[in-house]
Amino acid sequence: KIMNNVIKAYRDVGIIHGDLNEYNVILNPSDRKVYIIDWPQWIPRNHVLARKLLLRDIKYIGKFFKKKYGYQPIYPDII
């Protein structure tokens, strides 16, 4: 669900979070919806650093899941 939100932001809206990590993700336990917060540092998809920051965001989330849950997510090709 987190990666779906990252993909939607990138493909549909044309933005990248720029500082995505486990502290910027909220899971609502009642409906299991995922929310990504803290967007002030977002950048547009066509920014010179966009690809670098998107890959960094994805890497940080992957590290979190591997460390906390022993699960290494497989990411779709979103760029």
PDB file of N, CA and C in Angstrom:
ATOM      1  N   LYS A   1       0.819  -1.198   0.000  1.00  0.00           N
ATOM      2  CA  LYS A   1       0.000   0.000   0.000  1.00  0.00           C
ATOM      3  C   LYS A   1       0.861   1.259   0.000  1.00  0.00           C
ATOM      4  N   ILE A   2       1.967   1.205   0.710  1.00  0.00           N
ATOM      5  CA  ILE A   2       2.846   2.372   0.723  1.00  0.00           C
ATOM      6  C   ILE A   2       3.370   2.642  -0.681  1.00  0.00           C
ATOM      7  N   MET A   3       3.844   1.599  -1.336  1.00  0.00           N
ATOM      8  CA  MET A   3       4.393   1.786  -2.682  1.00  0.00           C
ATOM      9  C   MET A   3       3.310   2.213  -3.662  1.00  0.00           C
ATOM     10  N   ASN A   4       2.084   1.750  -3.477  1.00  0.00           N
ATOM     11  CA  ASN A   4       0.988   2.212  -4.340  1.00  0.00           C
ATOM     12  C   ASN A   4       0.807   3.721  -4.215  1.00  0.00           C
ATOM     13  N   ASN A   5       0.922   4.237  -2.993  1.00  0.00           N
ATOM     14  CA  ASN A   5       0.812   5.686  -2.790  1.00  0.00           C
ATOM     15  C   ASN A   5       1.983   6.430  -3.423  1.00  0.00           C
ATOM     16  N   VAL A   6       3.178   5.870  -3.323  1.00  0.00           N
ATOM     17  CA  VAL A   6       4.354   6.481  -3.947  1.00  0.00           C
ATOM     18  C   VAL A   6       4.180   6.511  -5.465  1.00  0.00           C
ATOM     19  N   ILE A   7       3.685   5.415  -6.021  1.00  0.00           N
ATOM     20  CA  ILE A   7       3.460   5.328  -7.467  1.00  0.00           C
ATOM     21  C   ILE A   7       2.390   6.318  -7.912  1.00  0.00           C
ATOM     22  N   LYS A   8       1.295   6.410  -7.162  1.00  0.00           N
ATOM     23  CA  LYS A   8       0.236   7.377  -7.498  1.00  0.00           C
ATOM     24  C   LYS A   8       0.767   8.805  -7.495  1.00  0.00           C
ATOM     25  N   ALA A   9       1.526   9.142  -6.463  1.00  0.00           N
ATOM     26  CA  ALA A   9       2.084  10.496  -6.384  1.00  0.00           C
ATOM     27  C   ALA A   9       2.995  10.769  -7.575  1.00  0.00           C
ATOM     28  N   TYR A  10       3.798   9.793  -7.936  1.00  0.00           N
ATOM     29  CA  TYR A  10       4.750   9.963  -9.034  1.00  0.00           C
ATOM     30  C   TYR A  10       4.058  10.006 -10.394  1.00  0.00           C
ATOM     31  N   ARG A  11       3.256   8.992 -10.660  1.00  0.00           N
ATOM     32  CA  ARG A  11       2.632   8.874 -11.992  1.00  0.00           C
ATOM     33  C   ARG A  11       1.437   9.803 -12.191  1.00  0.00           C
ATOM     34  N   ASP A  12       0.550   9.856 -11.221  1.00  0.00           N
ATOM     35  CA  ASP A  12      -0.705  10.593 -11.399  1.00  0.00           C
ATOM     36  C   ASP A  12      -0.588  12.084 -11.079  1.00  0.00           C
ATOM     37  N   VAL A  13       0.185  12.403 -10.056  1.00  0.00           N
ATOM     38  CA  VAL A  13       0.276  13.789  -9.611  1.00  0.00           C
ATOM     39  C   VAL A  13       1.575  14.450 -10.086  1.00  0.00           C
ATOM     40  N   GLY A  14       2.601  13.641 -10.323  1.00  0.00           N
ATOM     41  CA  GLY A  14       3.866  14.172 -10.812  1.00  0.00           C
ATOM     42  C   GLY A  14       4.768  14.730  -9.731  1.00  0.00           C
ATOM     43  N   ILE A  15       4.667  14.157  -8.513  1.00  0.00           N
ATOM     44  CA  ILE A  15       5.506  14.634  -7.412  1.00  0.00           C
ATOM     45  C   ILE A  15       6.205  13.472  -6.714  1.00  0.00           C
ATOM     46  N   ILE A  16       7.277  13.814  -6.024  1.00  0.00           N
ATOM     47  CA  ILE A  16       8.057  12.861  -5.238  1.00  0.00           C
ATOM     48  C   ILE A  16       8.150  13.411  -3.823  1.00  0.00           C
ATOM     49  N   HIS A  17       7.972  12.541  -2.845  1.00  0.00           N
ATOM     50  CA  HIS A  17       7.982  12.971  -1.444  1.00  0.00           C
ATOM     51  C   HIS A  17       9.289  13.673  -1.091  1.00  0.00           C
ATOM     52  N   GLY A  18      10.402  13.021  -1.339  1.00  0.00           N
ATOM     53  CA  GLY A  18      11.698  13.637  -1.088  1.00  0.00           C
ATOM     54  C   GLY A  18      12.299  13.351   0.273  1.00  0.00           C
ATOM     55  N   ASP A  19      11.513  12.821   1.199  1.00  0.00           N
ATOM     56  CA  ASP A  19      12.019  12.493   2.537  1.00  0.00           C
ATOM     57  C   ASP A  19      11.201  11.353   3.134  1.00  0.00           C
ATOM     58  N   LEU A  20      10.893  10.371   2.333  1.00  0.00           N
ATOM     59  CA  LEU A  20      10.028   9.284   2.785  1.00  0.00           C
ATOM     60  C   LEU A  20      10.811   8.307   3.651  1.00  0.00           C
ATOM     61  N   ASN A  21      10.274   8.030   4.820  1.00  0.00           N
ATOM     62  CA  ASN A  21      10.847   7.052   5.736  1.00  0.00           C
ATOM     63  C   ASN A  21       9.719   6.549   6.637  1.00  0.00           C
ATOM     64  N   GLU A  22      10.046   5.649   7.542  1.00  0.00           N
ATOM     65  CA  GLU A  22       9.007   5.035   8.376  1.00  0.00           C
ATOM     66  C   GLU A  22       8.280   6.031   9.265  1.00  0.00           C
ATOM     67  N   TYR A  23       8.879   7.163   9.551  1.00  0.00           N
ATOM     68  CA  TYR A  23       8.238   8.166  10.402  1.00  0.00           C
ATOM     69  C   TYR A  23       7.194   8.995   9.655  1.00  0.00           C
ATOM     70  N   ASN A  24       7.186   8.890   8.342  1.00  0.00           N
ATOM     71  CA  ASN A  24       6.236   9.641   7.526  1.00  0.00           C
ATOM     72  C   ASN A  24       5.118   8.761   6.970  1.00  0.00           C
ATOM     73  N   VAL A  25       4.963   7.578   7.533  1.00  0.00           N
ATOM     74  CA  VAL A  25       3.923   6.650   7.092  1.00  0.00           C
ATOM     75  C   VAL A  25       3.030   6.321   8.281  1.00  0.00           C
ATOM     76  N   ILE A  26       1.733   6.481   8.093  1.00  0.00           N
ATOM     77  CA  ILE A  26       0.760   6.171   9.140  1.00  0.00           C
ATOM     78  C   ILE A  26      -0.185   5.098   8.615  1.00  0.00           C
ATOM     79  N   LEU A  27      -0.417   4.083   9.438  1.00  0.00           N
ATOM     80  CA  LEU A  27      -1.375   3.032   9.108  1.00  0.00           C
ATOM     81  C   LEU A  27      -2.555   3.165  10.052  1.00  0.00           C
ATOM     82  N   ASN A  28      -3.744   3.332   9.489  1.00  0.00           N
ATOM     83  CA  ASN A  28      -4.961   3.377  10.293  1.00  0.00           C
ATOM     84  C   ASN A  28      -5.368   1.931  10.574  1.00  0.00           C
ATOM     85  N   PRO A  29      -5.277   1.474  11.823  1.00  0.00           N
ATOM     86  CA  PRO A  29      -5.553   0.074  12.119  1.00  0.00           C
ATOM     87  C   PRO A  29      -7.002  -0.344  11.883  1.00  0.00           C
ATOM     88  N   SER A  30      -7.929   0.585  11.947  1.00  0.00           N
ATOM     89  CA  SER A  30      -9.334   0.197  11.791  1.00  0.00           C
ATOM     90  C   SER A  30      -9.687  -0.140  10.347  1.00  0.00           C
ATOM     91  N   ASP A  31      -9.139   0.591   9.391  1.00  0.00           N
ATOM     92  CA  ASP A  31      -9.469   0.290   7.992  1.00  0.00           C
ATOM     93  C   ASP A  31      -8.236  -0.101   7.171  1.00  0.00           C
ATOM     94  N   ARG A  32      -7.064  -0.145   7.830  1.00  0.00           N
ATOM     95  CA  ARG A  32      -5.794  -0.534   7.218  1.00  0.00           C
ATOM     96  C   ARG A  32      -5.389   0.354   6.046  1.00  0.00           C
ATOM     97  N   LYS A  33      -5.880   1.591   6.046  1.00  0.00           N
ATOM     98  CA  LYS A  33      -5.456   2.546   5.025  1.00  0.00           C
ATOM     99  C   LYS A  33      -4.095   3.118   5.413  1.00  0.00           C
ATOM    100  N   VAL A  34      -3.296   3.378   4.395  1.00  0.00           N
ATOM    101  CA  VAL A  34      -1.960   3.928   4.593  1.00  0.00           C
ATOM    102  C   VAL A  34      -1.959   5.391   4.183  1.00  0.00           C
ATOM    103  N   TYR A  35      -1.350   6.214   5.023  1.00  0.00           N
ATOM    104  CA  TYR A  35      -1.237   7.639   4.733  1.00  0.00           C
ATOM    105  C   TYR A  35       0.236   8.037   4.780  1.00  0.00           C
ATOM    106  N   ILE A  36       0.664   8.778   3.781  1.00  0.00           N
ATOM    107  CA  ILE A  36       2.012   9.326   3.780  1.00  0.00           C
ATOM    108  C   ILE A  36       1.889  10.795   4.160  1.00  0.00           C
ATOM    109  N   ILE A  37       2.636  11.182   5.191  1.00  0.00           N
ATOM    110  CA  ILE A  37       2.545  12.552   5.708  1.00  0.00           C
ATOM    111  C   ILE A  37       3.867  13.298   5.479  1.00  0.00           C
ATOM    112  N   ASP A  38       3.876  14.570   5.861  1.00  0.00           N
ATOM    113  CA  ASP A  38       5.073  15.410   5.850  1.00  0.00           C
ATOM    114  C   ASP A  38       5.596  15.634   4.425  1.00  0.00           C
ATOM    115  N   TRP A  39       4.801  16.330   3.636  1.00  0.00           N
ATOM    116  CA  TRP A  39       5.121  16.581   2.227  1.00  0.00           C
ATOM    117  C   TRP A  39       5.773  17.932   1.932  1.00  0.00           C
ATOM    118  N   PRO A  40       6.163  18.767   2.885  1.00  0.00           N
ATOM    119  CA  PRO A  40       6.677  20.096   2.535  1.00  0.00           C
ATOM    120  C   PRO A  40       7.907  20.082   1.627  1.00  0.00           C
ATOM    121  N   GLN A  41       8.681  19.012   1.638  1.00  0.00           N
ATOM    122  CA  GLN A  41       9.889  18.957   0.829  1.00  0.00           C
ATOM    123  C   GLN A  41       9.686  18.242  -0.505  1.00  0.00           C
ATOM    124  N   TRP A  42       8.445  18.067  -0.935  1.00  0.00           N
ATOM    125  CA  TRP A  42       8.176  17.385  -2.203  1.00  0.00           C
ATOM    126  C   TRP A  42       8.833  18.143  -3.360  1.00  0.00           C
ATOM    127  N   ILE A  43       9.112  17.371  -4.414  1.00  0.00           N
ATOM    128  CA  ILE A  43       9.669  17.978  -5.623  1.00  0.00           C
ATOM    129  C   ILE A  43       8.907  17.453  -6.833  1.00  0.00           C
ATOM    130  N   PRO A  44       8.886  18.206  -7.933  1.00  0.00           N
ATOM    131  CA  PRO A  44       8.196  17.738  -9.132  1.00  0.00           C
ATOM    132  C   PRO A  44       8.976  16.605  -9.804  1.00  0.00           C
ATOM    133  N   ARG A  45       8.251  15.781 -10.512  1.00  0.00           N
ATOM    134  CA  ARG A  45       8.824  14.623 -11.195  1.00  0.00           C
ATOM    135  C   ARG A  45       9.929  15.018 -12.178  1.00  0.00           C
ATOM    136  N   ASN A  46       9.854  16.199 -12.747  1.00  0.00           N
ATOM    137  CA  ASN A  46      10.848  16.610 -13.738  1.00  0.00           C
ATOM    138  C   ASN A  46      12.043  17.360 -13.128  1.00  0.00           C
ATOM    139  N   HIS A  47      12.139  17.428 -11.827  1.00  0.00           N
ATOM    140  CA  HIS A  47      13.269  18.073 -11.141  1.00  0.00           C
ATOM    141  C   HIS A  47      14.548  17.272 -11.410  1.00  0.00           C
ATOM    142  N   VAL A  48      15.667  17.951 -11.471  1.00  0.00           N
ATOM    143  CA  VAL A  48      16.943  17.306 -11.768  1.00  0.00           C
ATOM    144  C   VAL A  48      17.302  16.210 -10.747  1.00  0.00           C
ATOM    145  N   LEU A  49      16.865  16.339  -9.513  1.00  0.00           N
ATOM    146  CA  LEU A  49      17.153  15.335  -8.479  1.00  0.00           C
ATOM    147  C   LEU A  49      16.021  14.333  -8.263  1.00  0.00           C
ATOM    148  N   ALA A  50      14.991  14.390  -9.061  1.00  0.00           N
ATOM    149  CA  ALA A  50      13.796  13.570  -8.836  1.00  0.00           C
ATOM    150  C   ALA A  50      14.103  12.079  -8.788  1.00  0.00           C
ATOM    151  N   ARG A  51      14.783  11.576  -9.781  1.00  0.00           N
ATOM    152  CA  ARG A  51      15.068  10.134  -9.828  1.00  0.00           C
ATOM    153  C   ARG A  51      15.884   9.701  -8.609  1.00  0.00           C
ATOM    154  N   LYS A  52      16.899  10.472  -8.281  1.00  0.00           N
ATOM    155  CA  LYS A  52      17.755  10.151  -7.141  1.00  0.00           C
ATOM    156  C   LYS A  52      16.952  10.114  -5.843  1.00  0.00           C
ATOM    157  N   LEU A  53      16.102  11.102  -5.625  1.00  0.00           N
ATOM    158  CA  LEU A  53      15.316  11.152  -4.389  1.00  0.00           C
ATOM    159  C   LEU A  53      14.235  10.078  -4.349  1.00  0.00           C
ATOM    160  N   LEU A  54      13.634   9.779  -5.490  1.00  0.00           N
ATOM    161  CA  LEU A  54      12.635   8.712  -5.538  1.00  0.00           C
ATOM    162  C   LEU A  54      13.270   7.376  -5.171  1.00  0.00           C
ATOM    163  N   LEU A  55      14.416   7.081  -5.757  1.00  0.00           N
ATOM    164  CA  LEU A  55      15.103   5.826  -5.446  1.00  0.00           C
ATOM    165  C   LEU A  55      15.535   5.782  -3.983  1.00  0.00           C
ATOM    166  N   ARG A  56      15.948   6.907  -3.434  1.00  0.00           N
ATOM    167  CA  ARG A  56      16.320   6.965  -2.022  1.00  0.00           C
ATOM    168  C   ARG A  56      15.105   6.710  -1.134  1.00  0.00           C
ATOM    169  N   ASP A  57      13.974   7.335  -1.469  1.00  0.00           N
ATOM    170  CA  ASP A  57      12.740   7.112  -0.706  1.00  0.00           C
ATOM    171  C   ASP A  57      12.371   5.633  -0.701  1.00  0.00           C
ATOM    172  N   ILE A  58      12.429   5.010  -1.862  1.00  0.00           N
ATOM    173  CA  ILE A  58      12.086   3.592  -1.993  1.00  0.00           C
ATOM    174  C   ILE A  58      13.059   2.738  -1.179  1.00  0.00           C
ATOM    175  N   LYS A  59      14.325   3.074  -1.244  1.00  0.00           N
ATOM    176  CA  LYS A  59      15.347   2.331  -0.500  1.00  0.00           C
ATOM    177  C   LYS A  59      15.103   2.425   1.007  1.00  0.00           C
ATOM    178  N   TYR A  60      14.795   3.621   1.509  1.00  0.00           N
ATOM    179  CA  TYR A  60      14.548   3.793   2.941  1.00  0.00           C
ATOM    180  C   TYR A  60      13.368   2.951   3.419  1.00  0.00           C
ATOM    181  N   ILE A  61      12.297   2.950   2.656  1.00  0.00           N
ATOM    182  CA  ILE A  61      11.129   2.151   3.042  1.00  0.00           C
ATOM    183  C   ILE A  61      11.465   0.664   3.004  1.00  0.00           C
ATOM    184  N   GLY A  62      12.205   0.249   1.985  1.00  0.00           N
ATOM    185  CA  GLY A  62      12.631  -1.150   1.889  1.00  0.00           C
ATOM    186  C   GLY A  62      13.480  -1.579   3.070  1.00  0.00           C
ATOM    187  N   LYS A  63      14.415  -0.733   3.474  1.00  0.00           N
ATOM    188  CA  LYS A  63      15.268  -1.039   4.633  1.00  0.00           C
ATOM    189  C   LYS A  63      14.435  -1.188   5.900  1.00  0.00           C
ATOM    190  N   PHE A  64      13.453  -0.314   6.053  1.00  0.00           N
ATOM    191  CA  PHE A  64      12.589  -0.381   7.229  1.00  0.00           C
ATOM    192  C   PHE A  64      11.857  -1.719   7.295  1.00  0.00           C
ATOM    193  N   PHE A  65      11.247  -2.132   6.173  1.00  0.00           N
ATOM    194  CA  PHE A  65      10.507  -3.389   6.169  1.00  0.00           C
ATOM    195  C   PHE A  65      11.429  -4.581   6.401  1.00  0.00           C
ATOM    196  N   LYS A  66      12.606  -4.544   5.835  1.00  0.00           N
ATOM    197  CA  LYS A  66      13.542  -5.647   6.033  1.00  0.00           C
ATOM    198  C   LYS A  66      13.984  -5.729   7.491  1.00  0.00           C
ATOM    199  N   LYS A  67      14.304  -4.585   8.086  1.00  0.00           N
ATOM    200  CA  LYS A  67      14.773  -4.555   9.472  1.00  0.00           C
ATOM    201  C   LYS A  67      13.667  -4.933  10.456  1.00  0.00           C
ATOM    202  N   LYS A  68      12.491  -4.357  10.280  1.00  0.00           N
ATOM    203  CA  LYS A  68      11.399  -4.546  11.242  1.00  0.00           C
ATOM    204  C   LYS A  68      10.665  -5.875  11.057  1.00  0.00           C
ATOM    205  N   TYR A  69      10.448  -6.278   9.795  1.00  0.00           N
ATOM    206  CA  TYR A  69       9.612  -7.446   9.526  1.00  0.00           C
ATOM    207  C   TYR A  69      10.341  -8.585   8.821  1.00  0.00           C
ATOM    208  N   GLY A  70      11.610  -8.384   8.468  1.00  0.00           N
ATOM    209  CA  GLY A  70      12.346  -9.417   7.749  1.00  0.00           C
ATOM    210  C   GLY A  70      11.834  -9.627   6.337  1.00  0.00           C
ATOM    211  N   TYR A  71      11.161  -8.627   5.807  1.00  0.00           N
ATOM    212  CA  TYR A  71      10.541  -8.718   4.482  1.00  0.00           C
ATOM    213  C   TYR A  71      11.181  -7.696   3.553  1.00  0.00           C
ATOM    214  N   GLN A  72      11.684  -8.157   2.418  1.00  0.00           N
ATOM    215  CA  GLN A  72      12.259  -7.249   1.428  1.00  0.00           C
ATOM    216  C   GLN A  72      11.249  -7.053   0.307  1.00  0.00           C
ATOM    217  N   PRO A  73      10.622  -5.893   0.260  1.00  0.00           N
ATOM    218  CA  PRO A  73       9.636  -5.649  -0.795  1.00  0.00           C
ATOM    219  C   PRO A  73      10.275  -5.678  -2.177  1.00  0.00           C
ATOM    220  N   ILE A  74       9.504  -6.127  -3.150  1.00  0.00           N
ATOM    221  CA  ILE A  74       9.910  -6.078  -4.553  1.00  0.00           C
ATOM    222  C   ILE A  74       9.143  -4.932  -5.172  1.00  0.00           C
ATOM    223  N   TYR A  75       9.876  -3.985  -5.728  1.00  0.00           N
ATOM    224  CA  TYR A  75       9.248  -2.785  -6.248  1.00  0.00           C
ATOM    225  C   TYR A  75       9.014  -2.882  -7.740  1.00  0.00           C
ATOM    226  N   PRO A  76       7.870  -2.402  -8.188  1.00  0.00           N
ATOM    227  CA  PRO A  76       7.622  -2.360  -9.633  1.00  0.00           C
ATOM    228  C   PRO A  76       8.494  -1.293 -10.277  1.00  0.00           C
ATOM    229  N   ASP A  77       8.663  -1.403 -11.565  1.00  0.00           N
ATOM    230  CA  ASP A  77       9.413  -0.389 -12.300  1.00  0.00           C
ATOM    231  C   ASP A  77       8.515   0.832 -12.427  1.00  0.00           C
ATOM    232  N   ILE A  78       8.796   1.869 -11.634  1.00  0.00           N
ATOM    233  CA  ILE A  78       7.902   3.025 -11.635  1.00  0.00           C
ATOM    234  C   ILE A  78       8.496   4.233 -12.320  1.00  0.00           C
ATOM    235  N   ILE A  79       9.745   4.147 -12.716  1.00  0.00           N
ATOM    236  CA  ILE A  79      10.360   5.296 -13.389  1.00  0.00           C
ATOM    237  C   ILE A  79      10.394   5.036 -14.891  1.00  0.00           C
TER     238      ILE A  79
END
